[in-house]
Amino acid sequence: MGIRGQVIGKFLEDWSIGLNTDESIRVYEASMNFFDTNVWFGPWPFAPLPRNGAADIEQRLSRFGISEALVSPFETVFQVDPMPGNRALLKTLQKRKGLRPLPVVNPGTAPWEDHLDELSDVPEVTGVRLLPAYHGYRLNSVAVRRLVERLALKKLRLVITARLVDERHEHPAISIKPVSVKQLAGFVERNPKSSPLIQGLGVHELGELAKASGHFSTDTSFAEWEDTLKVLKGFLPVSRILYGSLSPLQVTRAQVDKVRLSSLSARQRDAVACGNAIRYFGV
Amino acid sequence: MKDGRLRSEVNRLVKRSRSFGIERMVALGDVLVDGPRPNGKQIRAINDETARIVSWAPDFFFGFCYLNPKLGERAVRAEVDRCVGDLGFRGLKLEIANNAAEACMKPVMQAAEAYDVPVLQHTWSQTNIRRRSMHSDPEDTCLLAKRFPNTRVIMAHLTGCGFRGVLAASGIDNLWIDTSGASPEAGIVEHAVENLGSNRILYGSDLPIRDLPAAIGQVAGSAISEKDRDAIFYGNAAKLLKLE
């Protein structure tokens, strides 16, 4: 059996446990606070997910002790022009204290600089999200290079979504490949000061990316191995790991427990759950 | 991994699992260590390791016997006799040596029926993977269960099987699905409970390639009743493995 850094087979599969789940929920509501960097708003066309308006998100997150969240609109994923979705999001979140907008910019469109100017005028906006796999551009494009410069001037953070859905499970109507580690490594090496938050990578992908010379942070949404955070800590400083649930595409409780029940120290778990995101986004 | 290190790692895992309320666990073996089609000697070595692990915590682990059906009837039966008959393993495990719909599965299913043990078949939707010569699509595993109605079949990886897998599994009385594998995608547990009934679903973690609290949380955090959760977490596996 190997635990890390090698190709291994499945070893154990447990079927039988007895948990008092309601009691467990009460325990961690009181014990940990979370800042979720990967939450999505609106309907998703390919799965029967729960209602996903702002009030639904608030209710779902508060149940698990998630007091702050960065929210992006699903509408922007499948539309070339992200601004209608961004504007709807900004309007919806105006009076939602714990939900912060993380709008999407598409540098593959001509007016992206105007879009960025419009978004950066909103005080609640602390960063923008890129969806290269869904919007069909590469991270080595001239527009992305220019975007990185503009974000630095505006003191906005850059969040790159490598994948939203396991590519093996995508609806057959669409063919989306995640942003490759090679492309991401090239980006962080070319832009050493951009320090992006790269979301949606698996443990092995993060291990590969960590070998790149550039600086980046990541979220917990797709990273998994037995005791995930302990494994990630082996090649990435804890300060660069941020909690992200990918809610509502993934089960929020599962993502919370990945951090809450990690074997890391309480201080390190708190940093991943909340502190690192607060510092990273300066909120 | 050397025995001392393996034992230490297993002890750590047992302790951590028990801290989350896990009472029993099925050990499947390091099934891909020698590639998708191990020879007879490699199969025996994998199952020997499983037996060693079970012996270190016999009140916690059950062993399943890993097989390569491509080795033929004689080899399959000999290994089942050794592992189930002599070592007390409680089930058979199939990975990606072949597709579950192939004829080479017949001796496996006959041996399972003879010993009255379940067959756990790795299964994943091949819609986007397209490697059906080795991997089993949900439709293949469901066909296997239909061909051998007297043998209990566990179709592994609910999330990998997806919504199409759940629909394929409907109405097959000798088929169960486990929840192991992939990220904790939302909606699939609820869909399976609604379409198959919770009595057809088994909790599974896929350790060590998955996070244990996340695997538990996928079921615990789904919108199903407490009764359904209890059945998935414990009751169904207890019945299937004849713990009661």
Short mmCIF file of C-alpha atoms in Angstrom, two decimals:
data_model
loop_
_atom_site.label_atom_id
_atom_site.label_comp_id
_atom_site.label_asym_id
_atom_site.label_seq_id
_atom_site.Cartn_x
_atom_site.Cartn_y
_atom_site.Cartn_z
CA MET A 1 0.00 0.00 0.00
CA GLY A 2 1.31 3.45 -0.81
CA ILE A 3 -0.05 6.59 0.68
CA ARG A 4 1.54 9.33 -1.34
CA GLY A 5 3.46 10.08 -4.46
CA GLN A 6 3.08 6.79 -6.29
CA VAL A 7 0.56 5.08 -8.45
CA ILE A 8 -1.31 2.63 -6.31
CA GLY A 9 -4.37 0.50 -6.41
CA LYS A 10 -7.38 0.67 -4.24
CA PHE A 11 -6.67 -0.82 -0.91
CA LEU A 12 -9.53 -0.46 1.45
CA GLU A 13 -13.16 0.17 1.11
CA ASP A 14 -15.27 0.62 4.17
CA TRP A 15 -18.98 0.13 4.17
CA SER A 16 -19.98 0.02 7.73
CA ILE A 17 -20.07 2.93 10.08
CA GLY A 18 -22.42 4.36 12.62
CA LEU A 19 -22.53 8.13 12.92
CA ASN A 20 -24.94 10.42 14.65
CA THR A 21 -24.95 12.92 11.82
CA ASP A 22 -27.21 15.53 13.37
CA GLU A 23 -25.04 15.64 16.48
CA SER A 24 -21.94 16.02 14.29
CA ILE A 25 -23.45 19.05 12.58
CA ARG A 26 -24.15 20.76 15.90
CA VAL A 27 -20.59 20.15 17.04
CA TYR A 28 -18.89 21.85 14.13
CA GLU A 29 -21.35 24.68 13.87
CA ALA A 30 -19.96 25.77 17.19
CA SER A 31 -16.33 24.93 16.68
CA MET A 32 -15.10 26.32 13.34
CA ASN A 33 -15.64 29.26 11.08
CA PHE A 34 -15.24 28.94 7.31
CA PHE A 35 -14.60 31.35 4.43
CA ASP A 36 -15.65 29.57 1.26
CA THR A 37 -13.73 30.71 -1.84
CA ASN A 38 -15.63 28.56 -4.35
CA VAL A 39 -19.41 28.98 -4.34
CA TRP A 40 -21.68 29.30 -7.36
CA PHE A 41 -24.98 31.06 -7.85
CA GLY A 42 -27.96 30.18 -10.05
CA PRO A 43 -29.14 27.06 -11.86
CA TRP A 44 -26.82 24.39 -13.32
CA PRO A 45 -28.24 22.61 -16.35
CA PHE A 46 -26.73 19.13 -15.98
CA ALA A 47 -27.75 17.80 -12.57
CA PRO A 48 -30.77 17.88 -10.25
CA LEU A 49 -29.18 20.20 -7.69
CA PRO A 50 -30.93 21.96 -4.83
CA ARG A 51 -32.41 25.45 -5.32
CA ASN A 52 -29.54 27.87 -5.61
CA GLY A 53 -30.68 31.44 -5.11
CA ALA A 54 -28.89 33.78 -2.72
CA ALA A 55 -31.13 32.88 0.23
CA ASP A 56 -30.67 29.16 -0.47
CA ILE A 57 -26.89 29.61 -0.53
CA GLU A 58 -26.94 31.57 2.71
CA GLN A 59 -28.99 28.91 4.42
CA ARG A 60 -26.81 26.07 3.14
CA LEU A 61 -23.56 27.73 4.14
CA SER A 62 -24.66 28.95 7.55
CA ARG A 63 -25.69 25.43 8.48
CA PHE A 64 -22.04 24.42 8.27
CA GLY A 65 -20.46 27.44 9.90
CA ILE A 66 -19.53 29.15 6.63
CA SER A 67 -19.93 32.83 7.42
CA GLU A 68 -18.28 34.31 4.31
CA ALA A 69 -18.22 33.13 0.72
CA LEU A 70 -17.05 34.27 -2.67
CA VAL A 71 -19.84 33.65 -5.14
CA SER A 72 -19.63 33.40 -8.93
CA PRO A 73 -22.57 33.09 -11.34
CA PHE A 74 -23.16 29.85 -13.25
CA GLU A 75 -24.71 31.95 -16.00
CA THR A 76 -21.24 33.17 -16.98
CA VAL A 77 -19.95 29.65 -17.59
CA PHE A 78 -21.97 28.97 -20.72
CA GLN A 79 -22.27 32.49 -22.10
CA VAL A 80 -19.49 34.21 -24.02
CA ASP A 81 -20.38 37.60 -22.56
CA PRO A 82 -20.16 37.20 -18.79
CA MET A 83 -21.48 40.63 -17.95
CA PRO A 84 -25.24 39.91 -17.85
CA GLY A 85 -24.53 37.17 -15.32
CA ASN A 86 -22.09 39.36 -13.40
CA ARG A 87 -24.53 42.26 -13.21
CA ALA A 88 -27.33 40.00 -12.03
CA LEU A 89 -25.02 38.59 -9.37
CA LEU A 90 -23.92 42.01 -8.15
CA LYS A 91 -27.51 43.15 -7.89
CA THR A 92 -28.58 40.02 -6.03
CA LEU A 93 -25.75 40.13 -3.52
CA GLN A 94 -26.10 43.84 -2.72
CA LYS A 95 -27.81 43.20 0.60
CA ARG A 96 -26.26 39.85 1.40
CA LYS A 97 -23.60 40.54 3.96
CA GLY A 98 -21.71 37.22 3.97
CA LEU A 99 -21.84 36.62 0.23
CA ARG A 100 -19.17 38.47 -1.71
CA PRO A 101 -19.26 38.64 -5.51
CA LEU A 102 -16.46 37.02 -7.49
CA PRO A 103 -17.36 38.02 -11.05
CA VAL A 104 -16.04 36.37 -14.19
CA VAL A 105 -13.96 38.08 -16.86
CA ASN A 106 -13.58 36.61 -20.34
CA PRO A 107 -10.36 37.95 -21.89
CA GLY A 108 -11.36 36.19 -25.09
CA THR A 109 -13.87 38.97 -25.76
CA ALA A 110 -12.99 42.40 -27.19
CA PRO A 111 -14.43 44.60 -24.41
CA TRP A 112 -12.95 42.70 -21.47
CA GLU A 113 -11.03 45.77 -20.27
CA ASP A 114 -14.26 47.77 -20.10
CA HIS A 115 -15.83 44.89 -18.21
CA LEU A 116 -12.94 44.84 -15.75
CA ASP A 117 -13.24 48.60 -15.22
CA GLU A 118 -16.96 48.26 -14.54
CA LEU A 119 -16.41 45.41 -12.07
CA SER A 120 -13.52 47.02 -10.27
CA ASP A 121 -15.68 50.04 -9.50
CA VAL A 122 -17.76 47.85 -7.20
CA PRO A 123 -16.24 48.07 -3.70
CA GLU A 124 -17.23 44.50 -2.77
CA VAL A 125 -15.25 43.04 -5.67
CA THR A 126 -11.85 41.85 -4.42
CA GLY A 127 -10.91 39.70 -7.38
CA VAL A 128 -12.09 38.18 -10.65
CA ARG A 129 -12.42 34.63 -11.91
CA LEU A 130 -11.19 33.18 -15.20
CA LEU A 131 -12.76 30.14 -16.87
CA PRO A 132 -10.27 29.34 -19.65
CA ALA A 133 -11.60 25.83 -20.29
CA TYR A 134 -15.16 27.04 -20.73
CA HIS A 135 -14.41 30.27 -22.56
CA GLY A 136 -11.87 28.83 -24.99
CA TYR A 137 -8.66 30.84 -24.55
CA ARG A 138 -5.21 29.96 -23.26
CA LEU A 139 -3.39 31.43 -20.32
CA ASN A 140 -0.41 32.41 -22.48
CA SER A 141 -2.52 34.77 -24.60
CA VAL A 142 -1.66 38.45 -24.92
CA ALA A 143 -4.99 39.39 -23.38
CA VAL A 144 -4.33 37.32 -20.26
CA ARG A 145 -0.90 38.88 -19.88
CA ARG A 146 -2.49 42.30 -20.13
CA LEU A 147 -5.21 41.27 -17.68
CA VAL A 148 -2.60 40.29 -15.08
CA GLU A 149 -1.04 43.75 -15.40
CA ARG A 150 -4.39 45.48 -15.04
CA LEU A 151 -5.33 43.40 -12.00
CA ALA A 152 -2.05 44.32 -10.31
CA LEU A 153 -2.76 48.02 -10.86
CA LYS A 154 -6.26 47.63 -9.49
CA LYS A 155 -5.06 45.45 -6.60
CA LEU A 156 -7.50 42.70 -7.49
CA ARG A 157 -6.91 38.99 -6.98
CA LEU A 158 -6.96 36.48 -9.82
CA VAL A 159 -8.84 33.19 -9.43
CA ILE A 160 -8.39 30.57 -12.15
CA THR A 161 -10.86 27.70 -12.43
CA ALA A 162 -9.02 24.64 -13.74
CA ARG A 163 -12.16 22.48 -13.66
CA LEU A 164 -15.70 22.62 -12.37
CA VAL A 165 -16.68 19.02 -13.03
CA ASP A 166 -14.70 15.78 -13.19
CA GLU A 167 -14.16 15.48 -16.96
CA ARG A 168 -15.16 11.82 -16.82
CA HIS A 169 -18.60 12.93 -15.67
CA GLU A 170 -19.32 15.85 -17.95
CA HIS A 171 -22.61 15.69 -19.81
CA PRO A 172 -21.97 14.08 -23.21
CA ALA A 173 -23.33 17.17 -24.93
CA ILE A 174 -20.22 19.10 -23.98
CA SER A 175 -16.55 18.25 -24.19
CA ILE A 176 -14.54 20.21 -21.65
CA LYS A 177 -10.98 19.42 -20.73
CA PRO A 178 -9.53 20.95 -17.55
CA VAL A 179 -6.79 23.55 -17.80
CA SER A 180 -3.61 21.45 -17.89
CA VAL A 181 -0.91 21.56 -15.23
CA LYS A 182 1.56 22.40 -17.99
CA GLN A 183 -0.44 25.48 -18.97
CA LEU A 184 -0.88 26.55 -15.34
CA ALA A 185 2.82 26.00 -14.58
CA GLY A 186 3.74 28.15 -17.56
CA PHE A 187 1.42 30.86 -16.32
CA VAL A 188 2.77 31.00 -12.76
CA GLU A 189 6.34 30.95 -14.06
CA ARG A 190 5.68 33.82 -16.49
CA ASN A 191 3.77 35.81 -13.87
CA PRO A 192 5.66 35.27 -10.62
CA LYS A 193 3.95 38.16 -8.85
CA SER A 194 0.40 37.35 -9.87
CA SER A 195 0.05 34.71 -7.15
CA PRO A 196 -3.26 33.33 -8.50
CA LEU A 197 -5.70 31.19 -6.60
CA ILE A 198 -5.98 28.07 -8.77
CA GLN A 199 -9.08 26.01 -8.08
CA GLY A 200 -10.24 22.57 -9.10
CA LEU A 201 -7.02 20.55 -9.19
CA GLY A 202 -6.47 17.05 -7.82
CA VAL A 203 -3.72 16.10 -5.39
CA HIS A 204 -1.36 14.74 -8.04
CA GLU A 205 -1.90 17.77 -10.26
CA LEU A 206 -1.12 20.09 -7.34
CA GLY A 207 2.01 18.11 -6.60
CA GLU A 208 3.15 18.63 -10.19
CA LEU A 209 2.25 22.32 -10.19
CA ALA A 210 4.09 22.86 -6.90
CA LYS A 211 7.29 21.96 -8.74
CA ALA A 212 6.87 25.05 -10.92
CA SER A 213 8.92 28.04 -9.89
CA GLY A 214 6.00 30.44 -9.56
CA HIS A 215 3.82 31.20 -6.58
CA PHE A 216 0.19 30.15 -6.36
CA SER A 217 -2.50 29.23 -3.86
CA THR A 218 -5.15 26.57 -4.25
CA ASP A 219 -8.49 25.47 -2.86
CA THR A 220 -9.64 22.18 -1.38
CA SER A 221 -12.53 21.45 -3.75
CA PHE A 222 -11.01 18.70 -5.93
CA ALA A 223 -7.97 17.72 -3.88
CA GLU A 224 -8.50 14.35 -2.23
CA TRP A 225 -6.45 11.61 -0.62
CA GLU A 226 -6.73 9.96 2.72
CA ASP A 227 -6.29 12.92 5.11
CA THR A 228 -6.09 15.39 2.23
CA LEU A 229 -4.65 18.39 4.02
CA LYS A 230 -1.83 16.37 5.52
CA VAL A 231 -0.91 15.19 2.03
CA LEU A 232 -1.12 18.70 0.53
CA LYS A 233 1.03 20.03 3.33
CA GLY A 234 3.78 17.72 2.08
CA PHE A 235 4.37 19.92 -0.96
CA LEU A 236 2.48 23.16 -0.39
CA PRO A 237 2.67 25.54 2.59
CA VAL A 238 -0.54 25.48 4.62
CA SER A 239 -0.78 29.25 4.16
CA ARG A 240 -1.47 28.66 0.45
CA ILE A 241 -4.36 26.25 0.91
CA LEU A 242 -7.81 27.87 1.02
CA TYR A 243 -11.14 26.25 1.72
CA GLY A 244 -13.39 25.93 -1.34
CA SER A 245 -16.53 23.81 -1.45
CA LEU A 246 -17.59 24.07 -5.10
CA SER A 247 -21.11 24.34 -3.75
CA PRO A 248 -23.70 23.43 -5.02
CA LEU A 249 -21.92 21.04 -7.44
CA GLN A 250 -20.42 19.16 -4.51
CA VAL A 251 -21.82 18.22 -1.13
CA THR A 252 -20.99 21.03 1.29
CA ARG A 253 -20.76 18.83 4.36
CA ALA A 254 -18.23 16.55 2.67
CA GLN A 255 -16.03 19.52 1.83
CA VAL A 256 -16.31 21.02 5.31
CA ASP A 257 -15.43 17.71 6.95
CA LYS A 258 -12.37 17.34 4.73
CA VAL A 259 -10.92 20.30 6.63
CA ARG A 260 -12.66 19.98 9.98
CA LEU A 261 -11.63 16.36 10.51
CA SER A 262 -8.12 16.64 9.09
CA SER A 263 -5.25 15.55 11.32
CA LEU A 264 -3.58 18.96 11.01
CA SER A 265 -3.37 21.12 14.13
CA ALA A 266 -6.39 23.25 15.08
CA ARG A 267 -4.43 26.35 14.12
CA GLN A 268 -3.64 24.99 10.67
CA ARG A 269 -7.21 23.84 10.11
CA ASP A 270 -8.48 27.29 11.05
CA ALA A 271 -6.02 28.85 8.64
CA VAL A 272 -7.29 26.68 5.77
CA ALA A 273 -10.92 27.10 6.76
CA CYS A 274 -10.86 30.85 7.08
CA GLY A 275 -7.68 32.74 7.92
CA ASN A 276 -5.80 32.18 4.68
CA ALA A 277 -8.73 33.44 2.58
CA ILE A 278 -9.18 36.54 4.71
CA ARG A 279 -5.52 37.38 4.31
CA TYR A 280 -5.40 36.47 0.61
CA PHE A 281 -8.39 38.59 -0.35
CA GLY A 282 -7.70 41.31 2.22
CA VAL A 283 -11.23 41.34 3.58
CA MET B 1 5.76 -1.31 1.23
CA LYS B 2 7.67 -3.26 3.89
CA ASP B 3 5.66 -5.09 6.50
CA GLY B 4 6.63 -2.87 9.44
CA ARG B 5 5.71 0.32 7.64
CA LEU B 6 2.54 -1.23 6.24
CA ARG B 7 1.45 -2.36 9.68
CA SER B 8 2.11 1.06 11.15
CA GLU B 9 0.12 2.68 8.35
CA VAL B 10 -2.74 0.21 8.78
CA ASN B 11 -2.81 0.82 12.54
CA ARG B 12 -3.00 4.56 11.93
CA LEU B 13 -5.81 4.08 9.46
CA VAL B 14 -7.79 1.81 11.77
CA LYS B 15 -7.46 4.29 14.61
CA ARG B 16 -8.48 7.24 12.46
CA SER B 17 -11.40 5.33 10.93
CA ARG B 18 -12.67 4.24 14.32
CA SER B 19 -12.54 7.84 15.51
CA PHE B 20 -15.17 8.61 12.86
CA GLY B 21 -17.42 5.75 14.01
CA ILE B 22 -16.37 3.13 11.46
CA GLU B 23 -16.84 -0.30 12.98
CA ARG B 24 -15.89 -2.65 10.15
CA MET B 25 -14.03 -2.21 6.87
CA VAL B 26 -13.54 -4.30 3.76
CA ALA B 27 -9.92 -4.65 2.61
CA LEU B 28 -9.68 -5.18 -1.14
CA GLY B 29 -5.96 -5.42 -1.78
CA ASP B 30 -3.54 -3.21 -3.69
CA VAL B 31 -5.27 -4.24 -6.87
CA LEU B 32 -3.41 -2.14 -9.44
CA VAL B 33 0.10 -2.56 -8.09
CA ASP B 34 1.00 -4.98 -10.90
CA GLY B 35 -1.08 -3.38 -13.62
CA PRO B 36 -4.56 -4.26 -14.83
CA ARG B 37 -3.90 -7.95 -15.57
CA PRO B 38 -1.71 -9.52 -12.86
CA ASN B 39 -0.52 -13.10 -13.27
CA GLY B 40 -1.32 -15.90 -10.82
CA LYS B 41 1.71 -15.29 -8.64
CA GLN B 42 1.00 -11.57 -8.42
CA ILE B 43 -2.66 -12.24 -7.57
CA ARG B 44 -1.64 -14.54 -4.73
CA ALA B 45 0.81 -11.96 -3.39
CA ILE B 46 -1.88 -9.26 -3.37
CA ASN B 47 -4.33 -11.54 -1.58
CA ASP B 48 -1.65 -12.67 0.87
CA GLU B 49 -1.09 -9.03 1.79
CA THR B 50 -4.84 -8.59 2.29
CA ALA B 51 -4.85 -11.65 4.57
CA ARG B 52 -1.98 -10.19 6.58
CA ILE B 53 -3.81 -6.91 7.02
CA VAL B 54 -6.98 -8.70 8.11
CA SER B 55 -4.95 -10.71 10.64
CA TRP B 56 -3.64 -7.50 12.24
CA ALA B 57 -7.16 -6.29 13.04
CA PRO B 58 -9.52 -9.25 12.58
CA ASP B 59 -12.33 -7.57 14.49
CA PHE B 60 -12.18 -4.63 12.07
CA PHE B 61 -11.33 -5.94 8.59
CA PHE B 62 -12.97 -8.32 6.18
CA GLY B 63 -10.92 -9.48 3.21
CA PHE B 64 -12.16 -9.69 -0.36
CA CYS B 65 -10.36 -11.96 -2.82
CA TYR B 66 -8.93 -10.13 -5.82
CA LEU B 67 -9.13 -12.04 -9.12
CA ASN B 68 -8.05 -11.76 -12.73
CA PRO B 69 -10.76 -13.62 -14.66
CA LYS B 70 -8.53 -13.69 -17.74
CA LEU B 71 -6.37 -16.34 -16.04
CA GLY B 72 -9.10 -18.88 -16.64
CA GLU B 73 -11.44 -21.12 -14.71
CA ARG B 74 -8.83 -23.28 -13.01
CA ALA B 75 -6.78 -20.36 -11.68
CA VAL B 76 -9.87 -18.46 -10.59
CA ARG B 77 -11.36 -21.39 -8.73
CA ALA B 78 -8.07 -22.28 -7.04
CA GLU B 79 -7.64 -18.73 -5.71
CA VAL B 80 -11.24 -18.54 -4.52
CA ASP B 81 -10.85 -21.90 -2.76
CA ARG B 82 -7.68 -20.63 -1.10
CA CYS B 83 -8.93 -17.17 -0.11
CA VAL B 84 -12.59 -17.78 0.67
CA GLY B 85 -12.45 -21.46 1.58
CA ASP B 86 -9.21 -21.44 3.59
CA LEU B 87 -8.54 -17.82 4.60
CA GLY B 88 -12.13 -16.80 5.28
CA PHE B 89 -12.43 -13.89 2.83
CA ARG B 90 -15.99 -12.63 2.53
CA GLY B 91 -16.28 -11.58 -1.11
CA LEU B 92 -14.63 -11.39 -4.54
CA LYS B 93 -13.15 -8.25 -6.09
CA LEU B 94 -12.85 -7.50 -9.82
CA GLU B 95 -11.04 -4.49 -11.20
CA ILE B 96 -10.12 -3.75 -14.84
CA ALA B 97 -8.68 -7.00 -16.18
CA ASN B 98 -11.73 -7.37 -18.41
CA ASN B 99 -15.21 -6.11 -19.08
CA ALA B 100 -17.86 -7.54 -16.75
CA ALA B 101 -19.95 -8.71 -19.71
CA GLU B 102 -17.22 -11.05 -21.01
CA ALA B 103 -17.56 -14.83 -20.89
CA CYS B 104 -14.51 -15.14 -18.62
CA MET B 105 -16.70 -13.92 -15.75
CA LYS B 106 -18.67 -17.18 -15.68
CA PRO B 107 -16.24 -19.13 -13.42
CA VAL B 108 -16.02 -16.11 -11.09
CA MET B 109 -19.78 -15.95 -10.70
CA GLN B 110 -20.10 -19.71 -10.29
CA ALA B 111 -17.47 -19.67 -7.54
CA ALA B 112 -19.22 -16.76 -5.82
CA GLU B 113 -22.49 -18.66 -5.92
CA ALA B 114 -20.86 -21.82 -4.59
CA TYR B 115 -19.40 -19.95 -1.61
CA ASP B 116 -22.39 -17.60 -1.27
CA VAL B 117 -20.22 -14.46 -1.28
CA PRO B 118 -20.80 -11.15 -3.13
CA VAL B 119 -18.84 -9.96 -6.16
CA LEU B 120 -17.60 -6.36 -6.13
CA GLN B 121 -17.07 -5.15 -9.70
CA HIS B 122 -15.24 -1.90 -10.49
CA THR B 123 -17.60 0.11 -12.70
CA TRP B 124 -17.44 3.57 -14.26
CA SER B 125 -19.44 5.25 -16.97
CA GLN B 126 -17.54 4.86 -20.23
CA THR B 127 -19.38 7.67 -22.00
CA ASN B 128 -16.34 9.96 -21.76
CA ILE B 129 -13.61 7.40 -21.06
CA ARG B 130 -14.17 4.90 -23.89
CA ARG B 131 -12.02 2.03 -22.61
CA ARG B 132 -14.71 -0.59 -22.47
CA SER B 133 -12.38 -3.42 -23.45
CA MET B 134 -11.07 -3.36 -19.89
CA HIS B 135 -13.38 -1.13 -17.90
CA SER B 136 -16.97 -2.03 -17.13
CA ASP B 137 -19.73 0.39 -17.93
CA PRO B 138 -22.77 0.31 -15.60
CA GLU B 139 -24.70 -1.45 -18.36
CA ASP B 140 -22.06 -4.23 -18.39
CA THR B 141 -22.15 -4.80 -14.65
CA CYS B 142 -25.94 -4.76 -14.66
CA LEU B 143 -25.90 -7.36 -17.44
CA LEU B 144 -23.56 -9.49 -15.33
CA ALA B 145 -25.99 -9.36 -12.42
CA LYS B 146 -28.91 -10.25 -14.68
CA ARG B 147 -27.03 -13.23 -16.15
CA PHE B 148 -26.27 -14.61 -12.68
CA PRO B 149 -29.36 -13.86 -10.59
CA ASN B 150 -28.24 -16.17 -7.76
CA THR B 151 -25.07 -14.17 -7.11
CA ARG B 152 -25.02 -10.84 -5.27
CA VAL B 153 -23.21 -8.15 -7.29
CA ILE B 154 -21.92 -4.86 -5.95
CA MET B 155 -21.45 -2.23 -8.64
CA ALA B 156 -18.67 0.02 -7.34
CA HIS B 157 -18.57 3.81 -7.59
CA LEU B 158 -22.01 5.41 -7.60
CA THR B 159 -20.65 8.80 -8.68
CA GLY B 160 -18.63 7.22 -11.49
CA CYS B 161 -21.66 5.25 -12.64
CA GLY B 162 -23.65 8.47 -12.60
CA PHE B 163 -27.32 8.99 -13.29
CA ARG B 164 -27.23 6.57 -16.22
CA GLY B 165 -25.81 3.90 -13.94
CA VAL B 166 -28.59 4.39 -11.43
CA LEU B 167 -31.20 4.08 -14.15
CA ALA B 168 -29.55 0.90 -15.47
CA ALA B 169 -29.55 -0.67 -12.00
CA SER B 170 -33.26 -0.26 -11.46
CA GLY B 171 -35.19 -3.48 -10.85
CA ILE B 172 -32.20 -5.83 -10.49
CA ASP B 173 -32.76 -7.63 -7.20
CA ASN B 174 -29.25 -9.03 -6.81
CA LEU B 175 -27.45 -5.72 -7.45
CA TRP B 176 -26.15 -3.09 -5.00
CA ILE B 177 -24.18 0.13 -5.68
CA ASP B 178 -21.51 1.54 -3.40
CA THR B 179 -20.92 5.27 -2.91
CA SER B 180 -17.14 5.18 -3.26
CA GLY B 181 -15.04 6.98 -5.83
CA ALA B 182 -14.77 10.49 -7.27
CA SER B 183 -15.41 13.83 -5.61
CA PRO B 184 -18.55 14.18 -3.48
CA GLU B 185 -20.80 15.34 -6.31
CA ALA B 186 -24.17 16.60 -5.18
CA GLY B 187 -27.48 15.05 -6.14
CA ILE B 188 -26.38 11.54 -7.04
CA VAL B 189 -27.05 9.91 -3.64
CA GLU B 190 -30.53 11.40 -3.57
CA HIS B 191 -31.14 10.21 -7.14
CA ALA B 192 -30.06 6.68 -6.25
CA VAL B 193 -32.23 6.56 -3.13
CA GLU B 194 -35.22 7.84 -5.06
CA ASN B 195 -34.81 5.43 -7.98
CA LEU B 196 -33.40 2.30 -6.34
CA GLY B 197 -34.33 2.63 -2.69
CA SER B 198 -31.78 3.08 0.07
CA ASN B 199 -31.63 -0.69 0.65
CA ARG B 200 -29.67 -1.03 -2.63
CA ILE B 201 -26.90 1.41 -1.67
CA LEU B 202 -23.75 0.70 0.36
CA TYR B 203 -21.39 3.25 1.84
CA GLY B 204 -17.86 3.02 0.39
CA SER B 205 -14.81 5.25 0.75
CA ASP B 206 -12.21 4.07 -1.80
CA LEU B 207 -9.43 4.60 0.72
CA PRO B 208 -6.67 5.61 0.49
CA ILE B 209 -7.21 7.51 -2.74
CA ARG B 210 -10.14 9.44 -1.24
CA ASP B 211 -10.61 11.53 1.88
CA LEU B 212 -12.44 9.54 4.55
CA PRO B 213 -14.42 12.41 6.16
CA ALA B 214 -15.42 13.60 2.68
CA ALA B 215 -16.64 10.11 1.73
CA ILE B 216 -18.73 9.94 4.89
CA GLY B 217 -19.88 13.52 4.40
CA GLN B 218 -21.16 12.82 0.90
CA VAL B 219 -23.79 10.50 2.37
CA ALA B 220 -24.29 12.30 5.69
CA GLY B 221 -24.72 15.62 3.87
CA SER B 222 -27.19 14.39 1.27
CA ALA B 223 -30.88 15.23 1.53
CA ILE B 224 -32.10 11.79 2.57
CA SER B 225 -33.81 10.54 5.70
CA GLU B 226 -31.96 9.37 8.77
CA LYS B 227 -33.34 5.88 8.20
CA ASP B 228 -31.93 5.86 4.66
CA ARG B 229 -28.56 7.11 5.93
CA ASP B 230 -28.37 4.38 8.56
CA ALA B 231 -29.18 1.72 5.97
CA ILE B 232 -26.48 3.01 3.62
CA PHE B 233 -23.85 3.44 6.32
CA TYR B 234 -24.32 0.11 8.08
CA GLY B 235 -27.49 -1.90 7.75
CA ASN B 236 -27.24 -2.90 4.10
CA ALA B 237 -23.59 -3.98 4.32
CA ALA B 238 -24.30 -5.90 7.51
CA LYS B 239 -27.04 -7.87 5.75
CA LEU B 240 -25.01 -8.40 2.59
CA LEU B 241 -22.01 -9.69 4.50
CA LYS B 242 -24.26 -11.68 6.86
CA LEU B 243 -23.15 -9.90 10.02
CA GLU B 244 -26.60 -10.22 11.54
#
